[in-house]
mmCIF file of C-alpha atoms and ligand atoms in Angstrom:
data_model
loop_
_atom_site.group_PDB
_atom_site.id
_atom_site.type_symbol
_atom_site.label_atom_id
_atom_site.label_comp_id
_atom_site.label_asym_id
_atom_site.label_seq_id
_atom_site.Cartn_x
_atom_site.Cartn_y
_atom_site.Cartn_z
ATOM 1 C CA MET J 27 0.000 0.000 0.000
ATOM 2 C CA GLU J 28 1.356 3.374 -0.955
ATOM 3 C CA ILE J 29 1.523 5.889 1.871
ATOM 4 C CA ARG J 30 0.252 9.322 0.856
ATOM 5 C CA LYS J 31 -1.629 10.627 3.825
ATOM 6 C CA ILE J 32 -0.386 10.479 7.408
ATOM 7 C CA GLY J 33 -2.480 10.896 10.537
ATOM 8 C CA VAL J 34 -0.767 12.479 13.555
ATOM 9 C CA LEU J 35 -2.546 12.209 16.877
ATOM 10 C CA GLY J 36 -1.611 15.058 19.224
ATOM 11 C CA ALA J 37 -0.508 18.567 18.188
ATOM 12 C CA GLY J 38 1.827 19.189 21.158
ATOM 13 C CA LEU J 39 5.600 19.515 21.187
ATOM 14 C CA MET J 40 6.160 16.203 19.390
ATOM 15 C CA GLY J 41 2.953 15.962 17.341
ATOM 16 C CA ASN J 42 3.473 19.275 15.567
ATOM 17 C CA GLY J 43 7.134 18.455 14.906
ATOM 18 C CA ILE J 44 6.179 15.085 13.409
ATOM 19 C CA ALA J 45 3.432 16.686 11.308
ATOM 20 C CA GLN J 46 5.993 19.203 10.043
ATOM 21 C CA VAL J 47 8.630 16.668 8.981
ATOM 22 C CA ALA J 48 5.959 14.516 7.299
ATOM 23 C CA ALA J 49 4.632 17.504 5.326
ATOM 24 C CA GLN J 50 8.185 18.586 4.466
ATOM 25 C CA ALA J 51 8.732 15.105 3.031
ATOM 26 C CA GLY J 52 5.738 15.658 0.739
ATOM 27 C CA TYR J 53 3.002 13.764 2.609
ATOM 28 C CA ASP J 54 -0.481 15.058 3.257
ATOM 29 C CA VAL J 55 -0.992 15.261 7.012
ATOM 30 C CA VAL J 56 -4.016 15.313 9.281
ATOM 31 C CA MET J 57 -3.010 16.481 12.772
ATOM 32 C CA ARG J 58 -5.624 15.920 15.445
ATOM 33 C CA ASP J 59 -5.810 17.217 19.009
ATOM 34 C CA ILE J 60 -8.706 17.369 21.455
ATOM 35 C CA GLU J 61 -9.291 21.132 21.499
ATOM 36 C CA ASP J 62 -9.078 23.874 18.879
ATOM 37 C CA ARG J 63 -6.560 25.862 20.909
ATOM 38 C CA PHE J 64 -4.116 22.896 20.973
ATOM 39 C CA VAL J 65 -4.487 22.430 17.224
ATOM 40 C CA GLU J 66 -3.957 26.149 16.638
ATOM 41 C CA ASN J 67 -0.876 26.223 18.887
ATOM 42 C CA GLY J 68 0.539 23.250 16.970
ATOM 43 C CA LEU J 69 -0.038 24.927 13.610
ATOM 44 C CA LYS J 70 1.484 28.172 14.936
ATOM 45 C CA ALA J 71 4.602 26.319 16.121
ATOM 46 C CA ILE J 72 5.060 24.813 12.642
ATOM 47 C CA ASP J 73 4.487 28.188 10.962
ATOM 48 C CA SER J 74 7.004 29.842 13.272
ATOM 49 C CA PHE J 75 9.674 27.148 12.663
ATOM 50 C CA LEU J 76 9.219 27.417 8.882
ATOM 51 C CA THR J 77 9.253 31.241 8.993
ATOM 52 C CA LYS J 78 12.623 31.122 10.753
ATOM 53 C CA SER J 79 13.883 28.684 8.087
ATOM 54 C CA VAL J 80 12.816 31.168 5.388
ATOM 55 C CA GLU J 81 14.560 34.014 7.241
ATOM 56 C CA LYS J 82 17.729 31.937 7.420
ATOM 57 C CA GLY J 83 17.499 31.256 3.683
ATOM 58 C CA LYS J 84 17.031 27.501 4.185
ATOM 59 C CA LEU J 85 13.544 27.480 2.685
ATOM 60 C CA LYS J 86 11.711 29.506 0.036
ATOM 61 C CA GLU J 87 8.491 31.323 0.966
ATOM 62 C CA GLU J 88 6.673 29.269 -1.688
ATOM 63 C CA GLU J 89 7.937 25.998 -0.137
ATOM 64 C CA LYS J 90 6.734 27.117 3.280
ATOM 65 C CA ARG J 91 3.292 27.828 1.825
ATOM 66 C CA GLN J 92 3.187 24.385 0.199
ATOM 67 C CA ILE J 93 4.259 22.585 3.400
ATOM 68 C CA LEU J 94 1.617 24.385 5.471
ATOM 69 C CA GLY J 95 -0.940 23.647 2.752
ATOM 70 C CA ARG J 96 -0.362 19.920 3.198
ATOM 71 C CA ILE J 97 -1.247 19.999 6.929
ATOM 72 C CA LYS J 98 -4.844 19.909 8.023
ATOM 73 C CA GLY J 99 -5.479 20.573 11.710
ATOM 74 C CA THR J 100 -8.581 19.081 13.264
ATOM 75 C CA THR J 101 -10.289 18.062 16.495
ATOM 76 C CA GLU J 102 -12.318 15.357 14.722
ATOM 77 C CA MET J 103 -11.053 11.793 15.067
ATOM 78 C CA GLU J 104 -13.192 10.935 12.020
ATOM 79 C CA ASP J 105 -10.799 12.978 9.853
ATOM 80 C CA LEU J 106 -8.226 10.196 10.307
ATOM 81 C CA ARG J 107 -10.510 7.636 8.657
ATOM 82 C CA ASP J 108 -8.777 7.674 5.266
ATOM 83 C CA VAL J 109 -5.121 8.021 6.345
ATOM 84 C CA ASP J 110 -2.506 5.449 5.244
ATOM 85 C CA PHE J 111 -0.279 5.532 8.353
ATOM 86 C CA VAL J 112 -0.810 6.898 11.871
ATOM 87 C CA ILE J 113 1.748 8.323 14.294
ATOM 88 C CA GLU J 114 0.356 8.805 17.784
ATOM 89 C CA ALA J 115 1.953 11.521 19.967
ATOM 90 C CA VAL J 116 -0.561 12.099 22.756
ATOM 91 C CA THR J 117 0.332 12.639 26.426
ATOM 92 C CA GLU J 118 2.559 9.933 27.986
ATOM 93 C CA ASN J 119 -0.190 7.963 29.718
ATOM 94 C CA MET J 120 -0.974 4.293 29.083
ATOM 95 C CA ASP J 121 -4.758 4.535 29.516
ATOM 96 C CA LEU J 122 -4.963 7.499 27.170
ATOM 97 C CA LYS J 123 -2.847 5.746 24.547
ATOM 98 C CA LYS J 124 -4.836 2.506 24.753
ATOM 99 C CA GLU J 125 -8.074 4.412 24.328
ATOM 100 C CA ALA J 126 -6.616 6.266 21.336
ATOM 101 C CA PHE J 127 -5.443 3.006 19.719
ATOM 102 C CA ARG J 128 -8.816 1.345 20.292
ATOM 103 C CA THR J 129 -10.489 4.195 18.404
ATOM 104 C CA LEU J 130 -7.822 4.279 15.677
ATOM 105 C CA ASP J 131 -8.318 0.541 15.191
ATOM 106 C CA GLU J 132 -12.036 1.070 14.663
ATOM 107 C CA ILE J 133 -11.826 3.939 12.227
ATOM 108 C CA THR J 134 -8.765 3.237 10.027
ATOM 109 C CA ARG J 135 -8.435 0.546 7.338
ATOM 110 C CA LYS J 136 -7.166 -2.829 8.614
ATOM 111 C CA GLU J 137 -3.877 -2.644 6.709
ATOM 112 C CA VAL J 138 -2.889 0.750 8.134
ATOM 113 C CA ILE J 139 0.109 0.741 10.491
ATOM 114 C CA LEU J 140 -0.473 2.431 13.845
ATOM 115 C CA ALA J 141 2.804 3.774 15.275
ATOM 116 C CA THR J 142 3.306 5.255 18.724
ATOM 117 C CA ASN J 143 5.844 7.921 19.633
ATOM 118 C CA THR J 144 5.780 6.881 23.303
ATOM 119 C CA SER J 145 9.053 7.548 25.145
ATOM 120 C CA SER J 146 8.897 4.551 27.427
ATOM 121 C CA LEU J 147 5.594 2.663 27.509
ATOM 122 C CA SER J 148 5.150 -0.923 26.368
ATOM 123 C CA ILE J 149 4.434 -1.188 22.637
ATOM 124 C CA THR J 150 2.985 -4.653 23.261
ATOM 125 C CA GLU J 151 0.514 -3.397 25.854
ATOM 126 C CA ILE J 152 -0.610 -0.586 23.532
ATOM 127 C CA SER J 153 -0.835 -2.999 20.586
ATOM 128 C CA VAL J 154 -3.232 -5.406 22.278
ATOM 129 C CA ALA J 155 -5.786 -2.629 22.602
ATOM 130 C CA THR J 156 -6.217 -3.191 18.833
ATOM 131 C CA LYS J 157 -7.169 -6.147 16.640
ATOM 132 C CA ARG J 158 -3.989 -5.629 14.573
ATOM 133 C CA PRO J 159 -1.104 -5.883 17.085
ATOM 134 C CA GLU J 160 1.184 -7.064 14.262
ATOM 135 C CA ARG J 161 0.779 -3.625 12.665
ATOM 136 C CA VAL J 162 1.483 -1.634 15.844
ATOM 137 C CA VAL J 163 5.048 -0.378 16.281
ATOM 138 C CA GLY J 164 7.104 2.137 18.238
ATOM 139 C CA MET J 165 8.309 5.105 16.165
ATOM 140 C CA HIS J 166 10.235 7.229 18.637
ATOM 141 C CA PHE J 167 11.254 10.685 17.453
ATOM 142 C CA PHE J 168 13.400 13.124 19.415
ATOM 143 C CA ASN J 169 12.837 16.724 20.386
ATOM 144 C CA PRO J 170 12.986 19.076 18.465
ATOM 145 C CA VAL J 171 11.711 16.707 15.772
ATOM 146 C CA PRO J 172 12.726 18.757 12.700
ATOM 147 C CA LEU J 173 16.337 18.937 13.967
ATOM 148 C CA MET J 174 17.006 15.624 15.703
ATOM 149 C CA ARG J 175 18.138 12.945 13.277
ATOM 150 C CA LEU J 176 17.288 9.712 15.081
ATOM 151 C CA VAL J 177 14.137 7.610 15.068
ATOM 152 C CA GLU J 178 14.032 4.444 17.173
ATOM 153 C CA VAL J 179 11.838 1.778 15.544
ATOM 154 C CA ILE J 180 10.636 -0.543 18.296
ATOM 155 C CA ARG J 181 9.156 -4.011 17.945
ATOM 156 C CA GLY J 182 6.318 -4.983 20.208
ATOM 157 C CA PHE J 183 5.879 -8.691 20.889
ATOM 158 C CA TYR J 184 3.524 -9.077 17.905
ATOM 159 C CA THR J 185 5.007 -6.517 15.480
ATOM 160 C CA ASN J 186 5.762 -8.175 12.131
ATOM 161 C CA ASP J 187 8.764 -7.647 9.842
ATOM 162 C CA GLN J 188 6.717 -5.816 7.213
ATOM 163 C CA THR J 189 5.597 -3.244 9.793
ATOM 164 C CA VAL J 190 9.178 -2.665 10.937
ATOM 165 C CA ALA J 191 10.372 -2.345 7.317
ATOM 166 C CA THR J 192 7.606 0.089 6.298
ATOM 167 C CA THR J 193 8.096 2.233 9.414
ATOM 168 C CA THR J 194 11.873 2.321 8.937
ATOM 169 C CA ASP J 195 11.416 3.297 5.299
ATOM 170 C CA LEU J 196 8.995 6.080 6.232
ATOM 171 C CA ALA J 197 11.374 7.491 8.873
ATOM 172 C CA LYS J 198 14.117 7.538 6.213
ATOM 173 C CA ARG J 199 11.809 9.377 3.824
ATOM 174 C CA PHE J 200 11.374 11.951 6.592
ATOM 175 C CA GLY J 201 15.180 12.379 6.393
ATOM 176 C CA LYS J 202 15.891 10.485 9.612
ATOM 177 C CA GLU J 203 18.422 7.839 10.608
ATOM 178 C CA THR J 204 16.907 4.786 12.269
ATOM 179 C CA ILE J 205 17.847 2.072 14.690
ATOM 180 C CA GLU J 206 15.800 -1.037 15.376
ATOM 181 C CA VAL J 207 15.041 -1.899 18.988
ATOM 182 C CA LYS J 208 14.413 -5.630 18.865
ATOM 183 C CA LYS J 209 12.666 -6.042 22.190
ATOM 184 C CA ASP J 210 10.014 -4.017 23.908
ATOM 185 C CA ILE J 211 11.736 -2.763 27.070
ATOM 186 C CA PRO J 212 10.832 0.403 29.025
ATOM 187 C CA GLY J 213 12.603 3.430 27.527
ATOM 188 C CA PHE J 214 14.028 1.484 24.550
ATOM 189 C CA ILE J 215 17.688 2.506 23.983
ATOM 190 C CA VAL J 216 17.979 6.273 24.320
ATOM 191 C CA ASN J 217 15.758 6.787 27.358
ATOM 192 C CA ARG J 218 17.049 3.620 28.985
ATOM 193 C CA LEU J 219 20.441 5.341 28.949
ATOM 194 C CA LEU J 220 19.182 8.857 29.582
ATOM 195 C CA ILE J 221 16.928 8.304 32.611
ATOM 196 C CA PRO J 222 19.662 6.852 34.873
ATOM 197 C CA HIS J 223 21.823 9.841 33.813
ATOM 198 C CA PHE J 224 19.003 12.188 34.946
ATOM 199 C CA LEU J 225 18.512 10.277 38.203
ATOM 200 C CA GLU J 226 22.202 10.433 39.080
ATOM 201 C CA ALA J 227 22.292 14.166 38.288
ATOM 202 C CA ILE J 228 19.254 14.800 40.505
ATOM 203 C CA SER J 229 20.831 12.748 43.300
ATOM 204 C CA LEU J 230 24.093 14.753 43.100
ATOM 205 C CA TYR J 231 22.099 17.975 43.286
ATOM 206 C CA GLU J 232 19.842 16.789 46.140
ATOM 207 C CA ASN J 233 22.872 15.705 48.163
ATOM 208 C CA GLY J 234 24.417 19.155 47.826
ATOM 209 C CA ILE J 235 27.421 17.840 45.870
ATOM 210 C CA ALA J 236 27.145 20.605 43.279
ATOM 211 C CA SER J 237 24.718 23.189 41.946
ATOM 212 C CA LYS J 238 22.473 22.390 38.962
ATOM 213 C CA GLU J 239 24.500 24.885 36.935
ATOM 214 C CA ASP J 240 27.793 23.172 37.774
ATOM 215 C CA ILE J 241 26.396 19.688 37.056
ATOM 216 C CA ASP J 242 25.193 20.932 33.663
ATOM 217 C CA LYS J 243 28.588 22.547 33.054
ATOM 218 C CA ALA J 244 30.392 19.342 34.075
ATOM 219 C CA VAL J 245 28.453 17.317 31.548
ATOM 220 C CA ARG J 246 28.809 19.894 28.766
ATOM 221 C CA LEU J 247 32.542 20.409 29.203
ATOM 222 C CA GLY J 248 33.617 17.087 30.715
ATOM 223 C CA LEU J 249 31.582 14.752 28.531
ATOM 224 C CA ASN J 250 31.234 17.074 25.567
ATOM 225 C CA TYR J 251 27.445 16.651 25.520
ATOM 226 C CA PRO J 252 25.655 19.625 23.955
ATOM 227 C CA MET J 253 23.501 20.033 27.061
ATOM 228 C CA GLY J 254 23.575 19.215 30.758
ATOM 229 C CA PRO J 255 20.891 16.993 32.347
ATOM 230 C CA PHE J 256 18.913 19.825 33.961
ATOM 231 C CA GLU J 257 18.860 21.883 30.752
ATOM 232 C CA LEU J 258 17.786 18.794 28.847
ATOM 233 C CA MET J 259 14.989 17.911 31.300
ATOM 234 C CA ASP J 260 13.620 21.437 30.890
ATOM 235 C CA LEU J 261 13.744 21.086 27.104
ATOM 236 C CA LEU J 262 12.011 17.690 27.057
ATOM 237 C CA GLY J 263 9.322 18.721 29.547
ATOM 238 C CA ASN J 264 9.595 17.727 33.197
ATOM 239 C CA ASP J 265 6.048 16.316 33.131
ATOM 240 C CA THR J 266 6.993 13.870 30.385
ATOM 241 C CA THR J 267 10.286 13.033 32.134
ATOM 242 C CA TYR J 268 8.397 12.453 35.393
ATOM 243 C CA ALA J 269 6.000 10.066 33.645
ATOM 244 C CA ILE J 270 8.941 8.106 32.223
ATOM 245 C CA ILE J 271 10.768 7.903 35.571
ATOM 246 C CA ASP J 272 7.535 6.759 37.230
ATOM 247 C CA TYR J 273 7.076 4.074 34.589
ATOM 248 C CA PHE J 274 10.689 2.947 35.040
ATOM 249 C CA PHE J 275 10.266 2.624 38.806
ATOM 250 C CA ASN J 276 7.153 0.515 38.349
ATOM 251 C CA ASN J 277 8.503 -1.657 35.566
ATOM 252 C CA LEU J 278 12.285 -1.732 35.747
ATOM 253 C CA ASN J 279 13.337 -0.893 39.276
ATOM 254 C CA LYS J 280 14.998 -4.209 40.058
ATOM 255 C CA GLU J 281 17.124 -3.978 36.940
ATOM 256 C CA LEU J 282 18.140 -0.418 37.734
ATOM 257 C CA LYS J 283 19.762 -1.226 41.083
ATOM 258 C CA TRP J 284 23.417 -0.525 40.556
ATOM 259 C CA THR J 285 25.743 -3.518 40.590
ATOM 260 C CA MET J 286 28.975 -4.099 38.712
ATOM 261 C CA PRO J 287 27.984 -5.544 35.322
ATOM 262 C CA TYR J 288 29.615 -8.980 35.020
ATOM 263 C CA THR J 289 30.906 -8.193 31.538
ATOM 264 C CA MET J 290 32.678 -5.089 32.826
ATOM 265 C CA ARG J 291 34.214 -7.069 35.670
ATOM 266 C CA ALA J 292 35.406 -9.786 33.273
ATOM 267 C CA LEU J 293 36.792 -7.240 30.834
ATOM 268 C CA VAL J 294 38.830 -5.445 33.478
ATOM 269 C CA LYS J 295 40.010 -8.642 35.201
ATOM 270 C CA ALA J 296 41.199 -9.827 31.786
ATOM 271 C CA GLY J 297 43.163 -6.601 31.329
ATOM 272 C CA ARG J 298 41.094 -5.541 28.357
ATOM 273 C CA PHE J 299 41.163 -1.872 29.196
ATOM 274 C CA GLY J 300 40.360 -0.583 25.742
ATOM 275 C CA ARG J 301 42.304 2.432 24.577
ATOM 276 C CA LYS J 302 45.787 1.348 25.621
ATOM 277 C CA THR J 303 45.579 -2.329 24.777
ATOM 278 C CA LYS J 304 43.247 -1.837 21.789
ATOM 279 C CA LYS J 305 41.325 -4.749 23.214
ATOM 280 C CA GLY J 306 38.239 -3.451 24.946
ATOM 281 C CA TRP J 307 34.517 -3.968 24.534
ATOM 282 C CA TYR J 308 34.639 -4.519 20.815
ATOM 283 C CA GLU J 309 36.983 -7.510 20.995
ATOM 284 C CA TYR J 310 35.246 -8.975 24.010
HETATM 285 P P1 NAD S 417 2.612 17.546 24.881
HETATM 286 O O1 NAD S 417 1.967 17.671 26.209
HETATM 287 O O2 NAD S 417 3.356 18.714 24.322
HETATM 288 O O3 NAD S 417 1.496 17.128 23.783
HETATM 289 C C1 NAD S 417 0.567 16.119 23.971
HETATM 290 C C2 NAD S 417 -0.709 16.522 23.231
HETATM 291 O O4 NAD S 417 -1.582 15.390 23.148
HETATM 292 C C3 NAD S 417 -1.491 17.640 23.960
HETATM 293 O O5 NAD S 417 -1.662 18.728 23.065
HETATM 294 C C4 NAD S 417 -2.801 16.967 24.296
HETATM 295 O O6 NAD S 417 -3.925 17.850 24.242
HETATM 296 C C5 NAD S 417 -2.890 15.905 23.205
HETATM 297 N N1 NAD S 417 -3.848 14.825 23.435
HETATM 298 C C6 NAD S 417 -4.173 14.196 24.579
HETATM 299 N N2 NAD S 417 -5.088 13.224 24.316
HETATM 300 C C7 NAD S 417 -5.332 13.242 22.986
HETATM 301 C C8 NAD S 417 -6.156 12.476 22.106
HETATM 302 N N3 NAD S 417 -6.918 11.491 22.551
HETATM 303 N N4 NAD S 417 -6.147 12.779 20.780
HETATM 304 C C9 NAD S 417 -5.360 13.762 20.314
HETATM 305 N N5 NAD S 417 -4.559 14.511 21.095
HETATM 306 C C10 NAD S 417 -4.548 14.252 22.406
HETATM 307 O O7 NAD S 417 3.526 16.265 24.969
HETATM 308 P P2 NAD S 417 4.744 15.827 24.003
HETATM 309 O O8 NAD S 417 6.018 16.254 24.607
HETATM 310 O O9 NAD S 417 4.412 16.219 22.595
HETATM 311 O O10 NAD S 417 4.679 14.234 24.151
HETATM 312 C C11 NAD S 417 3.799 13.452 23.365
HETATM 313 C C12 NAD S 417 4.325 12.034 23.314
HETATM 314 O O11 NAD S 417 5.631 12.043 22.732
HETATM 315 C C13 NAD S 417 4.452 11.365 24.676
HETATM 316 O O12 NAD S 417 4.173 10.001 24.540
HETATM 317 C C14 NAD S 417 5.924 11.584 25.002
HETATM 318 O O13 NAD S 417 6.423 10.633 25.901
HETATM 319 C C15 NAD S 417 6.534 11.423 23.623
HETATM 320 N N6 NAD S 417 7.848 12.036 23.455
HETATM 321 C C16 NAD S 417 8.147 13.237 24.034
HETATM 322 C C17 NAD S 417 9.411 13.802 23.849
HETATM 323 C C18 NAD S 417 9.750 15.143 24.446
HETATM 324 O O14 NAD S 417 10.906 15.541 24.359
HETATM 325 N N7 NAD S 417 8.814 15.863 25.007
HETATM 326 C C19 NAD S 417 10.365 13.139 23.068
HETATM 327 C C20 NAD S 417 10.028 11.906 22.460
HETATM 328 C C21 NAD S 417 8.767 11.368 22.678
#
């Protein structure tokens, strides 16, 4: 099935960014939120991003007009009836997402893939709210969507190969790089690594080891990350980050208790220190 029209559920930070990159890639987009003001804010955010691109000479005024012309904002779920692919980006809440997927399953054609942009929640659990769990997949974009190059494509327990292939292909058409996450674990790859980093930063701050500013500076200058953890939490939205941490504590806490990983112990005991010996993790 050829994908021409994409449904985006949610017009917030992520939803409007996803709608923008889809329209920039030439797709017709229907972006749905629950209230007019959210839809309008989403459309305004896209307009403002594209206006800045025109000012910087990265986009022509005519191209901006065409991109905006491909995006229809709506509060009607019914307007997603004839889309060929759906990307859900509603608030990070399992009940809300399940309800959304149940409705999407009822109104869209059976062969349509339903992707979720969840940051942490189980793709499998979301997928079984539908009668097509093999066509439900994680499609995790990063913020700000038009600038961040990665999309994680995540398999739920039932997701089939065709769904993964189509979703990966679509992300590439949006100009993104992809990685495949083969198992449905909380936080996938990026947030699985990022959340412990946030938790350690918060713990250093709470214990009075350093100020938030100095922790951010340490990470920027000492690790060469573009942003420190506190700056990044503010950018991502502390409400979303809170929801992810909460989900981790309920679903992953035992795994997150710090112990020395046995592979690290073995590597070091074997003298495979990496840089000096040239025999580190990659020859393990
Ligand atoms: P947001 O609060 O900016 O936007 C969420 C939007 O969803 C709101 O406008 C809300 O009105 C709308 N909504 C709620 N129920 C809806 C429904 N049934 N139908 C349509 N719209 C509905 O949140 P966000 O930061 O855009 O996050 C959205 C999703 O993307 C979450 O799952 C989040 O975990 C994920 N995500 C967020 C980031 C980030 O940096 N913020 C990064 C990657 C993924």
